[in-house]
Amino acid sequence: MPLPIVHHPAFTAEIPADHRFPMGKYRRLAEILSAEGLVPGGFVTPEPATADDLALAHDRAYVDAVLGLTVPKPIEREIGLPMNETVVRRAAAATGGTILAARLALETGLACNTAGGSHHARSDQGAGFCTFNDVAVAIRVLLAERRIATALVVDCDVHQGDGTAEIFDGEANVTTLSLHAERNYPVRKRRSSIDIGLPDGLGDADYLAALSGVLPGLIDRLTPDIIFYNAGVDPHRDDRLGRLSLSDAGLLSRDRMVIGAARDRGIPLAGVIGGGYGADIDAIAVRHALLHKAAAGFVD
Ligand SMILES: [Zn+2]
């Protein structure tokens, strides 16, 4: 059976063409995955997350404000996206996509979304291009359904997973690991279960050593029921926002290391794409496709 890959056309929202968020990457990523033969049976299409799903990880008042298009301007500015109907539909669809990827991972062992990783969204509001915290919502949905009792979030986006850390603060059954550039956004970091703040300019070998120094032991200690992997490509050396210096090969090695660590131990893993920034949409989408290529290599 091929790797289940989740995609929805609504992942691409309508924002101004000159906006600094590279919205075109979602459509381009889907095209690349199709062209490379990674979705022979087609994408799996998610339902949007419901208000009740979203309220498992977010304040109901914030969920209602987003879905009702009444987010206060200061919060809209903090999110950094115009909160129009397509952006809201995208946020619900991407969250539904991560919920579906998690369900498929529990069934088949491994599944990936073509969006997700909105890790700056905290319980009471979004921030940093993140409206809803899709991974946190998916974990809370599966916990509520008693499909899982424990989860591990492996967040390798270059930015710290502050929203996820805040949502699960003090929750012993959900462990958050954030491997990030210490000097990248957010300035005010929240405390994850484990934070590894990396120095500017770190390259492949040192990055992979930092990850391999913590991940296998952590998984062995926790044996979580599921792992959520945020495979942000913004640690890449050409990324417009990230302060690290990974190559394409380094990102691919990283993805294989994380997915392999889960596979070796028979632990289901759901992958989400996280951040990746720059003007060259094609280059960013190619980088995001590394996650799906790496994952596909563990299937069949
Ligand atoms: Zn990021």
CSV table of C-alpha atoms and ligand atoms in Angstrom, one decimal:
chain,number,residue,atom,x,y,z
A,1,MET,CA,0.0,0.0,0.0
A,2,PRO,CA,1.4,3.4,-0.9
A,3,LEU,CA,2.0,6.1,1.7
A,4,PRO,CA,-1.3,7.9,2.5
A,5,ILE,CA,-0.9,11.6,1.7
A,6,VAL,CA,-3.6,14.0,2.7
A,7,HIS,CA,-4.3,17.1,0.5
A,8,HIS,CA,-7.2,19.5,-0.1
A,9,PRO,CA,-7.4,22.3,-2.7
A,10,ALA,CA,-8.5,24.6,0.2
A,11,PHE,CA,-5.0,24.5,1.6
A,12,THR,CA,-4.3,27.3,-0.9
A,13,ALA,CA,-6.1,30.4,0.3
A,14,GLU,CA,-6.5,33.8,-1.4
A,15,ILE,CA,-4.1,36.4,-0.2
A,16,PRO,CA,-2.4,39.3,-2.0
A,17,ALA,CA,0.1,38.1,-4.6
A,18,ASP,CA,2.9,40.1,-3.0
A,19,HIS,CA,2.2,38.8,0.6
A,20,ARG,CA,5.3,37.4,2.3
A,21,PHE,CA,3.6,34.1,3.1
A,22,PRO,CA,4.3,31.7,0.3
A,23,MET,CA,0.8,30.5,-0.2
A,24,GLY,CA,1.5,29.0,-3.6
A,25,LYS,CA,3.6,26.2,-2.1
A,26,TYR,CA,0.7,24.0,-1.2
A,27,ARG,CA,-0.6,23.7,-4.7
A,28,ARG,CA,2.9,23.3,-6.1
A,29,LEU,CA,3.7,20.6,-3.5
A,30,ALA,CA,0.7,18.6,-4.6
A,31,GLU,CA,1.8,18.9,-8.2
A,32,ILE,CA,5.3,17.7,-7.4
A,33,LEU,CA,4.1,14.7,-5.4
A,34,SER,CA,1.7,13.7,-8.3
A,35,ALA,CA,4.4,14.2,-10.9
A,36,GLU,CA,6.8,12.0,-8.9
A,37,GLY,CA,4.4,9.2,-8.7
A,38,LEU,CA,4.0,9.4,-4.9
A,39,VAL,CA,0.2,9.4,-5.0
A,40,PRO,CA,-0.7,6.6,-7.5
A,41,GLY,CA,-4.2,6.2,-5.9
A,42,GLY,CA,-4.7,10.0,-5.5
A,43,PHE,CA,-4.6,12.1,-2.4
A,44,VAL,CA,-6.8,11.4,0.6
A,45,THR,CA,-9.2,14.3,1.1
A,46,PRO,CA,-9.9,15.6,4.6
A,47,GLU,CA,-13.1,17.0,6.1
A,48,PRO,CA,-12.5,20.4,7.7
A,49,ALA,CA,-12.1,20.3,11.5
A,50,THR,CA,-15.3,21.2,13.3
A,51,ALA,CA,-15.7,23.9,15.8
A,52,ASP,CA,-16.0,21.2,18.5
A,53,ASP,CA,-12.7,19.7,17.4
A,54,LEU,CA,-10.9,23.0,17.4
A,55,ALA,CA,-12.3,23.9,20.8
A,56,LEU,CA,-10.5,20.9,22.3
A,57,ALA,CA,-7.2,22.8,21.9
A,58,HIS,CA,-8.4,26.4,21.6
A,59,ASP,CA,-10.7,28.7,23.6
A,60,ARG,CA,-14.2,28.5,22.3
A,61,ALA,CA,-14.4,32.3,22.0
A,62,TYR,CA,-11.3,32.4,19.7
A,63,VAL,CA,-12.6,29.5,17.6
A,64,ASP,CA,-16.0,31.3,17.2
A,65,ALA,CA,-14.2,34.5,16.3
A,66,VAL,CA,-12.2,32.9,13.6
A,67,LEU,CA,-15.0,30.9,12.1
A,68,GLY,CA,-17.3,33.9,12.3
A,69,LEU,CA,-14.7,36.2,10.7
A,70,THR,CA,-14.7,38.5,13.7
A,71,VAL,CA,-11.0,38.2,14.8
A,72,PRO,CA,-9.9,41.5,16.4
A,73,LYS,CA,-7.4,43.4,14.3
A,74,PRO,CA,-4.5,43.1,16.7
A,75,ILE,CA,-4.8,39.3,16.7
A,76,GLU,CA,-5.1,39.3,12.9
A,77,ARG,CA,-1.9,41.3,12.7
A,78,GLU,CA,-0.2,38.9,15.0
A,79,ILE,CA,-1.3,36.0,12.8
A,80,GLY,CA,0.0,37.9,9.8
A,81,LEU,CA,-2.6,36.7,7.3
A,82,PRO,CA,-5.7,38.5,6.2
A,83,MET,CA,-8.5,36.6,8.0
A,84,ASN,CA,-10.8,36.3,5.0
A,85,GLU,CA,-13.1,33.4,4.2
A,86,THR,CA,-10.5,31.4,2.3
A,87,VAL,CA,-7.9,31.7,5.0
A,88,VAL,CA,-10.4,30.5,7.6
A,89,ARG,CA,-11.4,27.6,5.3
A,90,ARG,CA,-7.8,26.8,4.8
A,91,ALA,CA,-7.1,26.7,8.6
A,92,ALA,CA,-10.0,24.3,9.2
A,93,ALA,CA,-9.1,22.1,6.2
A,94,ALA,CA,-5.4,21.9,7.2
A,95,THR,CA,-6.4,21.0,10.8
A,96,GLY,CA,-8.8,18.4,9.4
A,97,GLY,CA,-5.9,17.2,7.3
A,98,THR,CA,-3.7,16.6,10.3
A,99,ILE,CA,-6.5,14.8,12.1
A,100,LEU,CA,-6.9,12.5,9.1
A,101,ALA,CA,-3.2,11.9,8.7
A,102,ALA,CA,-3.1,10.9,12.4
A,103,ARG,CA,-6.0,8.5,12.0
A,104,LEU,CA,-4.3,7.0,8.9
A,105,ALA,CA,-1.0,6.7,10.8
A,106,LEU,CA,-2.8,4.8,13.6
A,107,GLU,CA,-4.2,2.5,10.9
A,108,THR,CA,-1.3,2.0,8.6
A,109,GLY,CA,1.8,3.2,10.7
A,110,LEU,CA,2.7,6.2,8.6
A,111,ALA,CA,0.8,9.1,6.9
A,112,CYS,CA,1.6,12.7,5.9
A,113,ASN,CA,-0.3,15.9,5.4
A,114,THR,CA,0.6,18.4,2.7
A,115,ALA,CA,0.0,21.2,5.1
A,116,GLY,CA,0.0,21.6,8.9
A,117,GLY,CA,2.5,22.4,11.6
A,118,SER,CA,0.9,25.6,12.7
A,119,HIS,CA,2.8,25.5,15.9
A,120,HIS,CA,2.7,29.1,17.0
A,121,ALA,CA,-1.1,29.1,17.5
A,122,ARG,CA,-1.7,28.8,21.3
A,123,SER,CA,-4.9,28.2,23.2
A,124,ASP,CA,-6.3,31.7,23.1
A,125,GLN,CA,-5.2,32.9,19.7
A,126,GLY,CA,-3.1,32.4,16.6
A,127,ALA,CA,0.3,34.0,15.7
A,128,GLY,CA,3.1,33.8,13.2
A,129,PHE,CA,1.1,32.6,10.2
A,130,CYS,CA,-0.7,30.0,12.3
A,131,THR,CA,-4.5,30.2,12.9
A,132,PHE,CA,-5.2,26.9,14.5
A,133,ASN,CA,-2.7,24.5,16.1
A,134,ASP,CA,-3.5,21.5,13.9
A,135,VAL,CA,-1.2,19.1,15.7
A,136,ALA,CA,-2.6,20.1,19.1
A,137,VAL,CA,-6.1,19.7,17.9
A,138,ALA,CA,-5.4,16.3,16.4
A,139,ILE,CA,-3.8,15.1,19.6
A,140,ARG,CA,-6.8,16.3,21.7
A,141,VAL,CA,-9.3,14.7,19.3
A,142,LEU,CA,-7.5,11.3,19.5
A,143,LEU,CA,-7.2,11.6,23.3
A,144,ALA,CA,-10.9,12.4,23.6
A,145,GLU,CA,-11.8,9.4,21.5
A,146,ARG,CA,-9.4,7.3,23.6
A,147,ARG,CA,-7.6,6.2,20.4
A,148,ILE,CA,-4.3,7.2,22.1
A,149,ALA,CA,-3.2,7.8,25.7
A,150,THR,CA,0.2,9.4,25.0
A,151,ALA,CA,1.7,11.4,22.2
A,152,LEU,CA,5.1,12.9,21.3
A,153,VAL,CA,5.5,16.0,19.1
A,154,VAL,CA,8.9,16.1,17.3
A,155,ASP,CA,9.1,19.7,16.1
A,156,CYS,CA,12.0,20.3,13.7
A,157,ASP,CA,10.7,23.6,12.2
A,158,VAL,CA,13.4,26.3,12.7
A,159,HIS,CA,11.1,28.3,14.9
A,160,GLN,CA,10.3,27.2,18.4
A,161,GLY,CA,7.0,25.4,18.9
A,162,ASP,CA,5.7,27.9,21.4
A,163,GLY,CA,2.0,27.4,20.8
A,164,THR,CA,2.2,23.6,21.2
A,165,ALA,CA,4.3,24.0,24.3
A,166,GLU,CA,1.8,26.4,25.8
A,167,ILE,CA,-1.2,24.1,25.0
A,168,PHE,CA,0.3,21.0,26.5
A,169,ASP,CA,2.1,22.7,29.4
A,170,GLY,CA,1.8,20.5,32.5
A,171,GLU,CA,0.2,17.7,30.5
A,172,ALA,CA,2.3,14.6,31.4
A,173,ASN,CA,0.9,12.4,28.6
A,174,VAL,CA,1.9,14.8,25.8
A,175,THR,CA,5.7,15.4,25.3
A,176,THR,CA,6.9,18.2,23.2
A,177,LEU,CA,10.4,18.3,21.7
A,178,SER,CA,11.4,21.5,19.8
A,179,LEU,CA,14.7,21.7,17.9
A,180,HIS,CA,15.0,25.3,16.7
A,181,ALA,CA,17.3,28.2,16.1
A,182,GLU,CA,17.6,30.0,19.4
A,183,ARG,CA,17.6,33.5,17.8
A,184,ASN,CA,14.7,32.9,15.5
A,185,TYR,CA,11.1,33.9,16.2
A,186,PRO,CA,9.4,33.8,18.7
A,187,VAL,CA,11.5,36.2,20.9
A,188,ARG,CA,9.6,35.0,23.9
A,189,LYS,CA,9.8,31.2,23.9
A,190,ARG,CA,7.5,28.9,25.9
A,191,ARG,CA,8.9,25.9,27.7
A,192,SER,CA,8.5,22.7,25.7
A,193,SER,CA,9.1,19.3,27.5
A,194,ILE,CA,12.5,19.5,25.8
A,195,ASP,CA,13.9,22.5,24.0
A,196,ILE,CA,17.1,22.4,22.0
A,197,GLY,CA,18.0,26.0,20.9
A,198,LEU,CA,20.6,25.9,18.2
A,199,PRO,CA,23.2,28.6,17.2
A,200,ASP,CA,23.0,30.5,14.0
A,201,GLY,CA,24.5,29.0,10.9
A,202,LEU,CA,24.5,25.4,12.2
A,203,GLY,CA,25.0,22.9,9.3
A,204,ASP,CA,23.9,19.4,8.5
A,205,ALA,CA,26.4,17.3,10.6
A,206,ASP,CA,26.0,19.3,13.8
A,207,TYR,CA,22.2,19.5,13.4
A,208,LEU,CA,21.9,15.8,12.8
A,209,ALA,CA,24.1,15.1,15.8
A,210,ALA,CA,21.9,17.3,18.0
A,211,LEU,CA,18.8,15.4,16.9
A,212,SER,CA,20.3,12.0,17.1
A,213,GLY,CA,21.6,12.8,20.6
A,214,VAL,CA,18.1,13.2,22.0
A,215,LEU,CA,15.5,11.5,19.8
A,216,PRO,CA,16.1,7.7,20.0
A,217,GLY,CA,16.5,7.8,23.8
A,218,LEU,CA,13.4,9.9,24.2
A,219,ILE,CA,11.3,7.6,22.1
A,220,ASP,CA,12.6,4.6,24.0
A,221,ARG,CA,11.8,6.2,27.3
A,222,LEU,CA,8.3,7.3,26.3
A,223,THR,CA,7.1,4.7,23.8
A,224,PRO,CA,4.3,7.1,22.8
A,225,ASP,CA,1.2,5.8,21.1
A,226,ILE,CA,1.8,8.2,18.2
A,227,ILE,CA,4.5,10.7,17.0
A,228,PHE,CA,3.6,13.9,15.3
A,229,TYR,CA,6.6,15.2,13.2
A,230,ASN,CA,6.8,18.8,12.1
A,231,ALA,CA,9.2,18.7,9.2
A,232,GLY,CA,9.5,22.4,8.6
A,233,VAL,CA,12.1,23.1,5.8
A,234,ASP,CA,13.0,26.6,7.2
A,235,PRO,CA,16.2,25.3,8.7
A,236,HIS,CA,17.5,25.3,5.1
A,237,ARG,CA,20.4,27.5,4.3
A,238,ASP,CA,18.4,29.4,1.6
A,239,ASP,CA,15.3,29.9,3.7
A,240,ARG,CA,14.3,33.6,4.0
A,241,LEU,CA,13.5,33.4,7.7
A,242,GLY,CA,15.5,30.5,9.2
A,243,ARG,CA,18.9,31.2,10.7
A,244,LEU,CA,20.4,27.6,10.2
A,245,SER,CA,22.3,26.3,7.2
A,246,LEU,CA,21.0,22.8,6.3
A,247,SER,CA,21.2,21.5,2.8
A,248,ASP,CA,18.5,19.5,0.9
A,249,ALA,CA,20.5,16.4,1.7
A,250,GLY,CA,20.6,17.4,5.4
A,251,LEU,CA,16.8,17.9,5.5
A,252,LEU,CA,16.3,14.5,3.8
A,253,SER,CA,18.6,12.8,6.3
A,254,ARG,CA,16.7,14.5,9.2
A,255,ASP,CA,13.4,13.3,7.9
A,256,ARG,CA,14.7,9.7,7.5
A,257,MET,CA,16.2,9.8,11.0
A,258,VAL,CA,12.9,10.8,12.6
A,259,ILE,CA,10.6,8.6,10.5
A,260,GLY,CA,13.1,5.7,10.8
A,261,ALA,CA,13.2,6.1,14.6
A,262,ALA,CA,9.5,5.7,14.8
A,263,ARG,CA,9.3,2.8,12.2
A,264,ASP,CA,12.1,0.9,14.0
A,265,ARG,CA,10.0,0.8,17.1
A,266,GLY,CA,6.6,0.2,15.5
A,267,ILE,CA,5.3,3.6,16.6
A,268,PRO,CA,2.8,5.4,14.2
A,269,LEU,CA,4.0,8.7,12.8
A,270,ALA,CA,2.0,11.5,11.3
A,271,GLY,CA,4.1,14.0,9.3
A,272,VAL,CA,3.1,17.7,8.7
A,273,ILE,CA,5.1,20.1,6.6
A,274,GLY,CA,5.7,23.1,8.8
A,275,GLY,CA,7.4,26.3,7.6
A,276,GLY,CA,9.4,27.1,4.5
A,277,TYR,CA,9.9,30.7,3.3
A,278,GLY,CA,11.2,32.6,0.3
A,279,ALA,CA,10.2,34.0,-3.1
A,280,ASP,CA,11.0,30.8,-5.1
A,281,ILE,CA,7.8,28.8,-4.5
A,282,ASP,CA,9.1,25.9,-6.6
A,283,ALA,CA,12.3,25.5,-4.6
A,284,ILE,CA,10.3,25.6,-1.3
A,285,ALA,CA,7.8,23.1,-2.6
A,286,VAL,CA,10.6,20.7,-3.7
A,287,ARG,CA,12.0,21.0,-0.2
A,288,HIS,CA,8.7,20.1,1.4
A,289,ALA,CA,8.4,17.1,-0.9
A,290,LEU,CA,11.5,15.6,0.8
A,291,LEU,CA,9.2,14.6,3.8
A,292,HIS,CA,6.9,12.6,1.6
A,293,LYS,CA,9.8,11.1,-0.4
A,294,ALA,CA,11.5,10.1,2.9
A,295,ALA,CA,8.2,8.6,4.3
A,296,ALA,CA,7.4,6.8,1.1
A,297,GLY,CA,10.8,5.1,1.3
A,298,PHE,CA,9.6,3.4,4.5
A,299,VAL,CA,6.5,2.0,3.0
A,300,ASP,CA,6.1,-1.2,0.8
B,1,ZN,ZN,9.0,27.9,11.0
